[in-house]
Every structure is written in structure tokens, then in C-alpha cells.
Short mmCIF file of C-alpha atoms in Angstrom, two decimals:
data_model
loop_
_atom_site.label_atom_id
_atom_site.label_comp_id
_atom_site.label_asym_id
_atom_site.label_seq_id
_atom_site.Cartn_x
_atom_site.Cartn_y
_atom_site.Cartn_z
CA MET M 1475 -11.78 19.37 31.16
CA ARG M 1476 -13.74 16.12 31.16
CA LEU M 1477 -10.77 13.75 30.89
CA LYS M 1478 -8.34 15.46 33.24
CA GLY M 1479 -6.06 12.89 34.86
CA LYS M 1480 -7.19 10.02 32.64
CA ILE M 1481 -4.78 7.81 30.72
CA ALA M 1482 -5.91 6.95 27.19
CA VAL M 1483 -4.45 4.46 24.71
CA ILE M 1484 -5.37 5.07 21.06
CA THR M 1485 -4.36 2.78 18.20
CA GLY M 1486 -3.99 4.02 14.65
CA ALA M 1487 -3.41 7.57 15.83
CA GLY M 1488 -1.12 8.99 13.17
CA PRO M 1489 -0.46 12.57 12.07
CA VAL M 1490 -2.57 12.33 8.89
CA HIS M 1491 -6.18 13.46 8.66
CA GLY M 1492 -8.15 10.63 10.24
CA ILE M 1493 -10.44 9.66 13.09
CA GLY M 1494 -7.54 8.51 15.28
CA LYS M 1495 -5.87 11.89 15.01
CA GLY M 1496 -9.17 13.62 15.71
CA ILE M 1497 -9.79 11.58 18.87
CA ALA M 1498 -6.23 12.18 20.09
CA LEU M 1499 -6.65 15.94 19.68
CA ALA M 1500 -10.05 15.90 21.38
CA TYR M 1501 -8.74 13.88 24.32
CA ALA M 1502 -5.70 16.15 24.67
CA ARG M 1503 -7.97 19.21 24.77
CA GLU M 1504 -9.98 17.51 27.52
CA GLY M 1505 -6.88 16.94 29.65
CA ALA M 1506 -6.01 13.28 29.05
CA ASP M 1507 -2.49 11.85 28.95
CA LEU M 1508 -2.03 9.81 25.78
CA SER M 1509 -0.32 6.64 24.65
CA LEU M 1510 -0.47 6.46 20.86
CA ASN M 1511 0.19 3.57 18.54
CA TYR M 1512 1.16 4.34 14.94
CA TYR M 1513 2.44 2.43 11.94
CA GLY M 1514 3.88 3.54 8.61
CA HIS M 1515 4.44 7.18 9.54
CA LYS M 1516 7.75 9.00 9.72
CA LEU M 1517 9.07 9.50 13.24
CA ASP M 1518 9.64 13.21 12.57
CA ASP M 1519 5.96 13.62 11.67
CA MET M 1520 4.91 11.75 14.79
CA GLU M 1521 7.18 13.84 16.99
CA GLN M 1522 5.63 16.98 15.52
CA PHE M 1523 2.14 15.60 16.23
CA LYS M 1524 3.26 14.67 19.76
CA ASN M 1525 4.41 18.24 20.35
CA GLU M 1526 1.06 19.54 19.13
CA LEU M 1527 -0.77 17.27 21.56
CA GLU M 1528 1.51 18.16 24.48
CA SER M 1529 0.79 21.85 23.89
CA PHE M 1530 -2.54 21.22 25.64
CA GLY M 1531 -0.68 20.38 28.84
CA GLY M 1532 -0.74 16.58 28.94
CA ARG M 1533 1.88 13.90 28.48
CA VAL M 1534 2.21 11.79 25.32
CA ILE M 1535 4.16 8.62 24.55
CA LEU M 1536 4.48 6.85 21.20
CA THR M 1537 4.63 3.17 20.26
CA GLU M 1538 5.42 2.27 16.65
CA GLY M 1539 4.41 -1.04 15.12
CA ASP M 1540 1.80 -3.25 13.49
CA ILE M 1541 -0.89 -3.49 16.17
CA SER M 1542 -2.19 -6.76 14.73
CA GLN M 1543 0.98 -8.43 16.03
CA VAL M 1544 1.12 -9.79 19.58
CA GLU M 1545 4.47 -8.18 20.34
CA THR M 1546 3.32 -4.69 19.36
CA ALA M 1547 0.04 -4.89 21.27
CA GLU M 1548 1.71 -6.17 24.41
CA ARG M 1549 4.48 -3.55 24.15
CA LEU M 1550 1.89 -0.78 23.74
CA ILE M 1551 0.05 -1.73 26.91
CA THR M 1552 3.20 -2.47 28.92
CA SER M 1553 4.83 0.84 27.98
CA THR M 1554 1.65 2.71 28.91
CA VAL M 1555 1.48 1.18 32.38
CA SER M 1556 5.21 1.71 32.85
CA ALA M 1557 4.94 5.40 31.91
CA PHE M 1558 1.64 6.32 33.55
CA GLY M 1559 0.88 3.60 36.09
CA ARG M 1560 -2.58 2.75 34.73
CA ILE M 1561 -4.87 2.60 31.71
CA ASP M 1562 -8.29 4.24 31.94
CA ILE M 1563 -9.38 4.40 28.30
CA LEU M 1564 -8.64 2.13 25.35
CA VAL M 1565 -9.66 3.33 21.89
CA ASN M 1566 -9.24 0.67 19.20
CA ASN M 1567 -9.14 2.71 16.02
CA ALA M 1568 -6.50 1.10 13.80
CA TYR M 1569 -7.94 -0.19 10.54
CA ILE M 1570 -7.47 -0.64 6.83
CA SER M 1571 -10.03 -0.43 4.03
CA THR M 1572 -9.83 -1.81 0.51
CA GLN M 1573 -12.43 -2.57 -2.17
CA SER M 1574 -13.05 -5.86 -3.96
CA LEU M 1575 -15.97 -7.88 -5.27
CA ILE M 1576 -16.16 -11.27 -3.56
CA GLN M 1577 -15.30 -13.19 -6.75
CA ASP M 1578 -12.13 -11.15 -7.14
CA MET M 1579 -11.06 -11.11 -3.48
CA THR M 1580 -7.88 -12.90 -2.53
CA VAL M 1581 -7.44 -14.92 0.64
CA GLU M 1582 -4.55 -12.60 1.49
CA ALA M 1583 -6.80 -9.53 1.26
CA TRP M 1584 -9.39 -11.17 3.51
CA ASP M 1585 -6.85 -12.30 6.09
CA ASN M 1586 -5.11 -8.93 6.16
CA MET M 1587 -8.41 -7.13 6.76
CA MET M 1588 -9.32 -9.45 9.63
CA SER M 1589 -5.86 -9.17 11.14
CA VAL M 1590 -5.64 -5.38 11.21
CA ASN M 1591 -9.30 -4.57 11.86
CA LEU M 1592 -10.41 -7.35 14.21
CA ARG M 1593 -7.45 -9.30 15.60
CA SER M 1594 -5.84 -6.06 16.80
CA VAL M 1595 -8.95 -5.20 18.82
CA PHE M 1596 -8.76 -8.55 20.60
CA LEU M 1597 -5.05 -8.20 21.28
CA THR M 1598 -5.05 -4.75 22.84
CA THR M 1599 -8.17 -5.53 24.84
CA ARG M 1600 -6.68 -8.80 26.07
CA PHE M 1601 -3.59 -7.05 27.40
CA ALA M 1602 -5.35 -3.96 28.78
CA VAL M 1603 -8.27 -5.59 30.61
CA PRO M 1604 -6.27 -7.13 33.50
CA HIS M 1605 -5.06 -3.65 34.43
CA MET M 1606 -8.58 -2.25 34.21
CA ILE M 1607 -9.95 -5.08 36.38
CA GLU M 1608 -7.26 -4.41 38.99
CA GLN M 1609 -8.18 -0.72 39.20
CA LYS M 1610 -11.94 -1.46 38.96
CA PHE M 1611 -12.42 1.04 36.13
CA GLY M 1612 -12.08 1.15 32.38
CA ARG M 1613 -13.55 2.54 29.20
CA ILE M 1614 -13.14 0.47 26.02
CA ILE M 1615 -14.19 2.22 22.82
CA ASN M 1616 -14.00 0.28 19.58
CA MET M 1617 -14.33 1.94 16.21
CA ALA M 1618 -16.75 -0.02 14.03
CA SER M 1619 -18.60 1.26 10.95
CA GLN M 1620 -22.08 1.56 9.57
CA ILE M 1621 -20.92 -0.90 6.91
CA GLY M 1622 -20.57 -3.46 9.69
CA GLN M 1623 -24.28 -2.96 10.38
CA LYS M 1624 -25.70 -2.92 6.86
CA GLY M 1625 -23.01 -4.34 4.57
CA GLY M 1626 -21.55 -2.73 1.48
CA VAL M 1627 -20.80 -3.57 -2.14
CA GLU M 1628 -17.09 -4.37 -2.61
CA HIS M 1629 -16.69 -4.31 1.17
CA SER M 1630 -17.62 -7.82 2.34
CA HIS M 1631 -14.27 -8.27 4.12
CA TYR M 1632 -14.43 -4.81 5.71
CA ALA M 1633 -18.08 -5.32 6.72
CA ALA M 1634 -17.29 -8.69 8.30
CA SER M 1635 -14.39 -7.24 10.30
CA LYS M 1636 -16.47 -4.36 11.61
CA ALA M 1637 -19.48 -6.57 12.40
CA GLY M 1638 -17.07 -8.77 14.32
CA ILE M 1639 -16.01 -5.78 16.40
CA ILE M 1640 -19.63 -5.06 17.31
CA GLY M 1641 -20.24 -8.66 18.45
CA PHE M 1642 -16.95 -8.75 20.34
CA THR M 1643 -17.78 -5.50 22.11
CA LYS M 1644 -21.21 -6.69 23.26
CA SER M 1645 -19.66 -9.86 24.64
CA ILE M 1646 -16.90 -8.18 26.63
CA ALA M 1647 -19.41 -5.63 27.94
CA MET M 1648 -21.33 -8.53 29.45
CA GLU M 1649 -18.17 -9.96 30.99
CA LEU M 1650 -16.63 -6.78 32.34
CA GLY M 1651 -19.48 -4.67 33.67
CA ARG M 1652 -19.13 -6.12 37.18
CA HIS M 1653 -15.55 -4.84 37.22
CA GLY M 1654 -16.53 -1.22 36.52
CA ILE M 1655 -15.52 -1.47 32.87
CA THR M 1656 -17.72 -0.36 29.97
CA ALA M 1657 -17.27 -1.35 26.33
CA ASN M 1658 -18.95 0.42 23.44
CA CYS M 1659 -18.64 0.89 19.70
CA ILE M 1660 -18.75 3.95 17.51
CA ALA M 1661 -19.99 3.17 14.00
CA PRO M 1662 -19.48 6.27 11.85
CA GLY M 1663 -20.95 6.83 8.47
CA PRO M 1664 -18.71 8.01 5.62
CA ILE M 1665 -16.18 10.48 7.02
CA GLU M 1666 -13.74 12.60 5.04
CA THR M 1667 -10.46 10.98 6.07
CA HIS M 1668 -7.29 10.15 4.19
CA VAL M 1669 -8.63 6.61 3.69
CA MET M 1670 -11.95 7.84 2.30
CA HIS M 1671 -10.02 9.83 -0.29
CA THR M 1672 -8.77 6.54 -1.78
CA VAL M 1673 -12.31 5.26 -2.47
CA ASN M 1674 -13.42 5.47 -6.09
CA GLN M 1675 -15.78 8.25 -7.13
CA GLU M 1676 -18.56 5.90 -8.24
CA TRP M 1677 -18.79 4.45 -4.72
CA ARG M 1678 -18.74 7.93 -3.17
CA ASP M 1679 -21.57 9.12 -5.43
CA LYS M 1680 -23.74 6.10 -4.61
CA LYS M 1681 -23.13 6.44 -0.89
CA LEU M 1682 -23.93 10.15 -0.91
CA ALA M 1683 -27.28 9.40 -2.55
CA GLU M 1684 -28.17 7.03 0.33
CA LEU M 1685 -27.59 9.53 3.15
CA VAL M 1686 -30.45 11.29 4.93
CA ILE M 1687 -28.09 14.18 5.65
CA PRO M 1688 -26.66 14.51 2.12
CA ARG M 1689 -22.96 15.00 2.78
CA PHE M 1690 -19.98 13.16 4.19
CA GLY M 1691 -19.03 13.81 7.81
CA GLU M 1692 -15.89 15.44 9.16
CA VAL M 1693 -13.44 13.96 11.65
CA ASP M 1694 -14.26 16.62 14.25
CA GLU M 1695 -17.89 15.50 14.14
CA VAL M 1696 -16.96 11.97 15.28
CA SER M 1697 -14.46 12.65 18.07
CA PRO M 1698 -17.06 14.20 20.46
CA THR M 1699 -18.75 10.79 20.65
CA ALA M 1700 -15.45 9.26 21.78
CA VAL M 1701 -15.11 11.95 24.46
CA PHE M 1702 -18.68 11.36 25.63
CA LEU M 1703 -18.20 7.60 26.06
CA ALA M 1704 -14.91 8.06 27.93
CA ALA M 1705 -16.05 10.82 30.28
CA GLU M 1706 -17.70 10.64 33.68
CA PRO M 1707 -20.59 10.84 34.35
CA ASP M 1708 -21.46 11.20 30.64
CA GLY M 1709 -20.70 7.63 29.60
CA ASN M 1710 -21.37 5.85 32.89
CA LEU M 1711 -24.59 4.10 31.84
CA PHE M 1712 -23.56 3.12 28.33
CA THR M 1713 -22.15 -0.34 27.70
CA GLY M 1714 -22.54 -2.85 24.90
CA GLN M 1715 -23.89 -0.07 22.71
CA THR M 1716 -23.10 1.02 19.17
CA LEU M 1717 -23.41 4.77 18.73
CA GLY M 1718 -23.83 5.92 15.16
CA PRO M 1719 -22.69 9.36 13.98
CA ASN M 1720 -23.68 8.23 10.49
CA LEU M 1721 -25.79 10.97 8.82
CA GLY M 1722 -28.86 8.74 8.96
CA ASP M 1723 -27.27 5.90 6.99
CA VAL M 1724 -28.35 3.41 9.69
CA MET M 1725 -31.37 4.06 11.92
CA LEU M 1726 -31.94 1.83 14.95
#
């Protein structure tokens, strides 16, 4: 088990079909103890998901709340250190996605996208990094998107938030490498999640036509990248990078 004994924090890790859930399951299978943030899910559903994760032999704690708020982010990190004594891996996965042409977009929609998708990444990183510096080890994995690399019609706010994550990640990688901390992004292509199912069919058809591998990806095809970046020695030499399980949508 490649993550045995590691403590991983994952935001946006609810019980519905999504990348956060997939990463949590993959980390549990690899032996990690988990601290999960969730928001908008029923506690009974989260407890059931917690039991599923603990069936792999690790420990799991839950923190409910809007991760774009200072209080929630600080509570998530503090409760993790209190329960487990350290934080080895931080996966910033929480996000929202809506569609709007720029001329129709409201300031509220823009601000909400930036708050959930980008501000939350800063907050959790800000509170987790001092612990990682103290222990001279850390793995920060931020979920970006191929749309943050190439843009997307009706997704200017989403693209800006995800591009911001990529720039933020490169910068902290430069700052933190001397402390034994790596920081990387994963920028998936279109993945069949509960959020993707809310996107209109016209957009899905156009996106499918752009892909070199002509299908949408599955959650279980993204989570191995998150395991790779977190594991030793697998991810040791990667920092400031953006890995793209994107079906050929972006080629670098």
C-alpha cells in the first residue's frame, strides 16, 4: 500500500459520484488515514461513506462546512492535526461549475466561482503549510482543469478560477521545495461526474468532438494520478507541474 501511514486531507469529498469521492476511495485502498471536508450532503450519507472508507482499515474524520470560509478551512486543518498529529497530503478538490456567456454573467456568479474554486485553495494551503514545514514533508495536490489551460465557451469564470490555481501552485512550489514540500496540479479533461451531468447536451456534444480519445473519462481514471503524486518515491521529483488526464484535449 503506497500511502500506508500517511494523513490526507481532501476537500469536496462527498458521497456522490465525483473526483473527490474517487480520490478518497483510492487513498483509503492505499492505506491512508483521511480527513474529509464536505458541504451540502446529509450526515447519514457521509457516515455511510465514512464506513465504506474505514472498511479498508484506515481512520476517517469528517468536517462539514463551506471551505471557502476562513473558519471552515482553519477548523478542517486544526481537527486533522488534533486527530492524527500531522498532515502529509492536502488535496484541494472542492469546486463548483456553472455556465454563462460573459454578457449574461452576474458579479455574484463570478465572485462565487472565485470564492469556492480559488479562495478555498489558498485558505487550506495557508493553514496546512506551517505543519508541513515543521515536519519537513508535504504533498499539495490541487485540482485544476483543462479549461483553465485552454479556456471554454460559457466558462470564463470557471476557466479563470482554474488558471488561477495553476499559477498559485507553481508559485508555492517555488517557495516550499526547500522544506520538502511538493505542489502540483491535476487538470482533468471532461469526466463523468455528478457535476458534468448538469452540463447541457450541446456543450457535451461539442466537447466530445474535440477529444483525441473520443469519450468522456471516468472518475477512477483520474484518481490514480492523485495517488502517484502523493506516493513515495513515485511523486518525489514532481513539483510545480500540471498533469493532464484529459483524453488529448490539451497537449503540452
